[in-house]
Short mmCIF file of N, CA, C and O in Angstrom, two decimals:
data_model
loop_
_atom_site.label_atom_id
_atom_site.label_comp_id
_atom_site.label_asym_id
_atom_site.label_seq_id
_atom_site.Cartn_x
_atom_site.Cartn_y
_atom_site.Cartn_z
N MET A 15 -10.42 -3.90 4.98
CA MET A 15 -9.96 -2.99 4.71
C MET A 15 -9.49 -2.50 3.90
O MET A 15 -9.62 -2.10 2.38
N LEU A 16 -8.76 -4.16 3.29
CA LEU A 16 -8.05 -4.34 1.82
C LEU A 16 -8.77 -4.73 0.71
O LEU A 16 -8.41 -3.33 -0.14
N ARG A 17 -10.01 -4.48 0.75
CA ARG A 17 -11.10 -4.67 -0.63
C ARG A 17 -11.93 -3.08 -0.69
O ARG A 17 -11.55 -2.65 -0.93
N ALA A 18 -11.90 -2.46 1.14
CA ALA A 18 -12.34 -0.86 0.72
C ALA A 18 -11.40 0.10 0.62
O ALA A 18 -12.23 0.74 -0.86
N LEU A 19 -9.87 -0.38 0.25
CA LEU A 19 -9.30 0.75 0.03
C LEU A 19 -8.98 0.13 -1.43
O LEU A 19 -8.49 1.46 -2.66
N GLY A 20 -8.86 -0.95 -1.91
CA GLY A 20 -9.33 -0.63 -3.64
C GLY A 20 -9.80 -0.63 -4.39
O GLY A 20 -9.57 -0.45 -5.35
N GLU A 21 -11.12 -0.63 -3.86
CA GLU A 21 -11.80 0.04 -4.72
C GLU A 21 -12.40 1.78 -4.39
O GLU A 21 -13.59 1.62 -5.05
N THR A 22 -11.70 1.84 -3.60
CA THR A 22 -11.86 3.15 -3.46
C THR A 22 -11.84 4.09 -5.48
O THR A 22 -9.81 3.85 -5.07
N GLU A 23 -12.63 4.91 -5.02
CA GLU A 23 -12.06 5.90 -6.33
C GLU A 23 -11.86 6.63 -6.49
O GLU A 23 -13.39 8.23 -5.52
N ILE A 24 -10.51 7.79 -6.17
CA ILE A 24 -10.35 9.24 -6.36
C ILE A 24 -10.07 9.38 -7.05
O ILE A 24 -8.69 9.63 -7.38
N SER A 25 -10.06 11.14 -7.66
CA SER A 25 -10.01 11.69 -8.65
C SER A 25 -9.61 13.24 -8.18
O SER A 25 -10.01 13.94 -7.08
N GLY A 26 -7.90 13.47 -8.64
CA GLY A 26 -8.58 15.23 -8.65
C GLY A 26 -6.70 15.31 -7.66
O GLY A 26 -6.51 16.39 -7.20
N VAL A 27 -6.83 14.25 -6.14
CA VAL A 27 -5.56 14.71 -5.38
C VAL A 27 -4.98 13.24 -5.04
O VAL A 27 -5.98 12.48 -5.22
N ALA A 28 -3.70 13.47 -4.73
CA ALA A 28 -3.05 12.40 -3.79
C ALA A 28 -3.75 12.29 -2.52
O ALA A 28 -4.21 12.36 -1.75
N THR A 29 -3.67 11.19 -2.94
CA THR A 29 -3.99 10.02 -1.33
C THR A 29 -2.68 8.87 -1.32
O THR A 29 -1.81 8.92 -1.77
N THR A 30 -3.04 8.04 0.44
CA THR A 30 -2.00 7.70 1.59
C THR A 30 -2.76 6.40 0.66
O THR A 30 -1.91 5.46 0.73
N ILE A 31 -3.26 5.86 0.11
CA ILE A 31 -3.94 4.49 -0.30
C ILE A 31 -3.09 3.22 -0.90
O ILE A 31 -2.85 2.36 0.12
N PRO A 32 -2.61 3.48 -1.80
CA PRO A 32 -1.48 3.39 -2.19
C PRO A 32 -0.33 2.83 -0.95
O PRO A 32 -0.13 1.56 -0.75
N ALA A 33 -0.19 3.74 -0.87
CA ALA A 33 0.51 3.35 0.94
C ALA A 33 0.19 2.31 1.96
O ALA A 33 0.78 1.50 2.02
N ASP A 34 -1.09 2.58 2.12
CA ASP A 34 -2.16 1.70 3.09
C ASP A 34 -2.24 0.17 2.51
O ASP A 34 -2.47 -0.82 3.35
N LEU A 35 -2.05 0.19 1.49
CA LEU A 35 -2.62 -1.26 0.12
C LEU A 35 -0.95 -1.61 0.81
O LEU A 35 -0.62 -2.77 1.08
N ALA A 36 0.28 -0.99 0.91
CA ALA A 36 1.03 -1.65 0.52
C ALA A 36 1.42 -2.63 2.17
O ALA A 36 2.41 -3.65 1.82
N ILE A 37 1.06 -1.97 2.91
CA ILE A 37 1.51 -1.30 4.12
C ILE A 37 -0.10 -2.72 4.91
O ILE A 37 1.23 -4.06 5.48
N LEU A 38 -0.86 -2.38 4.72
CA LEU A 38 -1.25 -3.46 4.57
C LEU A 38 -2.18 -4.68 4.99
O LEU A 38 -1.75 -6.27 4.87
N SER A 39 -0.61 -5.53 3.25
CA SER A 39 -0.32 -6.25 2.56
C SER A 39 0.64 -7.04 2.77
O SER A 39 0.35 -8.38 1.91
N HIS A 40 1.69 -6.52 3.30
CA HIS A 40 2.52 -6.55 3.30
C HIS A 40 3.03 -8.46 4.02
O HIS A 40 2.12 -7.83 5.40
N PRO A 41 3.94 -8.87 4.19
CA PRO A 41 3.51 -9.52 5.19
C PRO A 41 3.92 -10.03 6.05
O PRO A 41 3.67 -10.39 8.42
N ASP A 42 5.28 -9.00 6.76
CA ASP A 42 4.82 -8.31 8.24
C ASP A 42 4.16 -8.25 9.18
O ASP A 42 4.50 -8.23 10.06
N PHE A 43 3.47 -7.00 8.24
CA PHE A 43 2.57 -6.73 9.10
C PHE A 43 1.28 -7.89 9.23
O PHE A 43 1.02 -7.39 10.65
N ILE A 44 1.00 -8.28 8.21
CA ILE A 44 -0.23 -9.58 8.50
C ILE A 44 -0.01 -10.66 9.52
O ILE A 44 -1.12 -10.55 11.40
N GLU A 45 1.82 -10.45 10.19
CA GLU A 45 1.93 -11.72 11.04
C GLU A 45 1.91 -11.07 11.94
O GLU A 45 3.20 -11.61 12.85
N SER A 46 2.29 -9.17 12.16
CA SER A 46 2.77 -8.38 13.07
C SER A 46 3.69 -8.49 13.75
O SER A 46 4.64 -8.60 15.07
N ARG A 47 5.24 -9.17 12.98
CA ARG A 47 5.87 -8.33 12.69
C ARG A 47 6.34 -7.03 12.28
O ARG A 47 7.27 -7.11 10.91
N HIS A 48 5.92 -6.34 13.23
CA HIS A 48 6.73 -5.39 12.08
C HIS A 48 6.69 -3.97 13.45
O HIS A 48 6.62 -3.79 14.61
N SER A 49 7.45 -2.72 13.90
CA SER A 49 7.60 -1.52 14.73
C SER A 49 6.99 -0.56 14.22
O SER A 49 6.85 0.00 13.21
N THR A 50 8.36 0.70 15.21
CA THR A 50 8.06 1.36 14.68
C THR A 50 8.56 2.29 13.57
O THR A 50 8.20 3.70 13.06
N ASN A 51 9.71 1.43 12.82
CA ASN A 51 10.27 2.15 12.27
C ASN A 51 10.31 1.47 11.04
O ASN A 51 11.44 1.61 9.92
N TRP A 52 9.48 0.77 11.02
CA TRP A 52 9.10 -0.78 9.91
C TRP A 52 9.31 -0.22 8.82
O TRP A 52 9.72 -0.35 7.86
N VAL A 53 7.91 0.58 8.52
CA VAL A 53 8.44 1.13 6.75
C VAL A 53 9.35 1.79 6.56
O VAL A 53 9.47 1.54 5.27
N GLU A 54 9.71 2.55 7.01
CA GLU A 54 11.23 2.97 6.54
C GLU A 54 12.13 1.59 6.34
O GLU A 54 13.15 2.67 5.72
N GLU A 55 12.38 1.00 7.54
CA GLU A 55 13.53 -0.73 6.81
C GLU A 55 12.83 -1.24 5.64
O GLU A 55 13.74 -1.67 5.73
N ARG A 56 11.57 -1.65 5.35
CA ARG A 56 11.13 -2.38 4.89
C ARG A 56 10.52 -2.34 3.48
O ARG A 56 11.08 -2.71 2.51
N LEU A 57 10.00 -0.32 3.24
CA LEU A 57 9.15 -0.47 2.54
C LEU A 57 9.88 0.45 1.47
O LEU A 57 10.58 0.90 2.51
N ASP A 58 9.53 0.10 0.29
CA ASP A 58 10.25 1.41 -0.77
C ASP A 58 8.80 2.51 -1.42
O ASP A 58 7.95 2.17 -2.36
N PRO A 59 9.20 3.45 -0.39
CA PRO A 59 8.09 4.30 -0.58
C PRO A 59 7.55 4.26 -2.42
O PRO A 59 6.71 5.02 -3.10
N ALA A 60 8.95 4.34 -3.17
CA ALA A 60 9.23 4.79 -5.39
C ALA A 60 7.72 4.35 -5.29
O ALA A 60 7.41 3.97 -6.03
N SER A 61 8.27 2.49 -4.77
CA SER A 61 7.23 2.06 -5.58
C SER A 61 5.06 1.85 -5.28
O SER A 61 4.97 0.89 -5.55
N PHE A 62 5.31 3.32 -3.97
CA PHE A 62 4.17 3.30 -3.88
C PHE A 62 3.23 3.67 -5.41
O PHE A 62 1.77 3.13 -5.53
N GLY A 63 3.94 4.44 -6.21
CA GLY A 63 3.29 4.45 -7.46
C GLY A 63 2.40 6.08 -7.33
O GLY A 63 2.57 6.00 -6.36
N SER A 64 1.84 7.04 -8.11
CA SER A 64 1.18 8.07 -8.41
C SER A 64 -0.20 7.47 -8.35
O SER A 64 -0.44 6.57 -9.01
N PRO A 65 -1.24 8.25 -7.83
CA PRO A 65 -2.59 7.59 -7.61
C PRO A 65 -2.79 7.92 -9.49
O PRO A 65 -2.07 9.37 -9.83
N THR A 66 -3.69 7.53 -9.29
CA THR A 66 -4.30 7.98 -11.16
C THR A 66 -6.26 8.25 -11.06
O THR A 66 -7.03 7.31 -11.09
N PRO A 67 -5.71 9.11 -11.46
CA PRO A 67 -7.65 9.35 -11.52
C PRO A 67 -8.50 8.28 -12.35
O PRO A 67 -7.94 7.71 -13.06
N ALA A 68 -9.36 7.73 -12.35
CA ALA A 68 -10.74 7.40 -12.73
C ALA A 68 -11.24 7.09 -13.60
O ALA A 68 -10.94 8.40 -14.67
N GLY A 69 -10.88 6.28 -14.54
CA GLY A 69 -11.29 6.31 -15.92
C GLY A 69 -10.55 6.01 -16.38
O GLY A 69 -10.42 6.15 -18.21
N ASP A 70 -8.72 6.99 -16.18
CA ASP A 70 -7.09 6.63 -16.73
C ASP A 70 -7.15 5.40 -16.53
O ASP A 70 -5.76 6.02 -16.74
N GLY A 71 -7.11 5.23 -16.28
CA GLY A 71 -6.16 3.39 -15.54
C GLY A 71 -6.71 2.44 -15.30
O GLY A 71 -7.60 2.70 -14.67
N PRO A 72 -5.51 2.29 -14.37
CA PRO A 72 -6.38 0.41 -13.06
C PRO A 72 -5.78 2.40 -11.66
O PRO A 72 -6.14 3.48 -12.35
N ALA A 73 -7.07 1.39 -11.29
CA ALA A 73 -7.21 2.07 -9.98
C ALA A 73 -6.54 2.65 -8.96
O ALA A 73 -5.53 1.83 -9.59
N ILE A 74 -6.31 3.14 -8.16
CA ILE A 74 -5.41 3.59 -6.73
C ILE A 74 -5.57 2.20 -6.53
O ILE A 74 -6.65 1.50 -5.81
N GLY A 75 -4.26 2.21 -5.96
CA GLY A 75 -4.30 0.77 -5.03
C GLY A 75 -3.23 0.05 -5.89
O GLY A 75 -2.95 -1.11 -5.45
N ASP A 76 -3.39 -0.07 -7.34
CA ASP A 76 -3.48 -1.68 -8.07
C ASP A 76 -1.90 -1.56 -7.74
O ASP A 76 -1.09 -2.71 -7.09
N GLU A 77 -0.88 -0.38 -7.80
CA GLU A 77 0.87 -0.84 -7.20
C GLU A 77 0.87 -1.54 -6.39
O GLU A 77 1.33 -2.91 -6.13
N ALA A 78 0.53 -0.95 -4.87
CA ALA A 78 0.23 -2.07 -3.94
C ALA A 78 -0.02 -2.85 -3.91
O ALA A 78 0.56 -4.45 -3.17
N ARG A 79 -1.35 -3.68 -4.65
CA ARG A 79 -1.87 -4.97 -4.76
C ARG A 79 -0.91 -5.93 -5.52
O ARG A 79 -0.86 -7.14 -5.68
N SER A 80 0.06 -5.80 -6.62
CA SER A 80 0.95 -5.76 -7.62
C SER A 80 2.27 -6.53 -6.55
O SER A 80 3.20 -7.13 -6.71
N GLY A 81 2.33 -6.25 -5.05
CA GLY A 81 3.22 -6.44 -4.08
C GLY A 81 4.54 -6.14 -4.36
O GLY A 81 5.63 -5.63 -4.75
N CYS A 82 3.98 -4.41 -4.39
CA CYS A 82 5.11 -3.31 -3.76
C CYS A 82 5.74 -2.82 -2.74
O CYS A 82 6.25 -1.78 -3.23
N TYR A 83 6.47 -3.82 -2.17
CA TYR A 83 7.32 -3.07 -1.34
C TYR A 83 8.70 -4.08 -0.36
O TYR A 83 8.94 -5.32 -1.86
N ALA A 84 9.99 -3.98 -0.84
CA ALA A 84 11.52 -3.89 -0.44
C ALA A 84 11.24 -5.52 0.14
O ALA A 84 10.71 -5.77 1.38
N THR A 85 11.87 -5.84 0.21
CA THR A 85 12.70 -7.45 0.33
C THR A 85 13.66 -7.73 1.06
O THR A 85 15.00 -6.63 0.50
#
């Protein structure tokens, strides 16, 4: 799933891919230590970044792979 999301290139519209990558790659999520309010408590949505159109810089999702979650 992480690989597929990381390789996805979408331009022209915003997606939830950066947030999806941040959630799926977070240690709490990987180790099943999350709850229904986990996203609000542990993640910093501002760190997800904005989608970048293909060819104009980093691919969508690079922000999440760099560890953009709150600690």
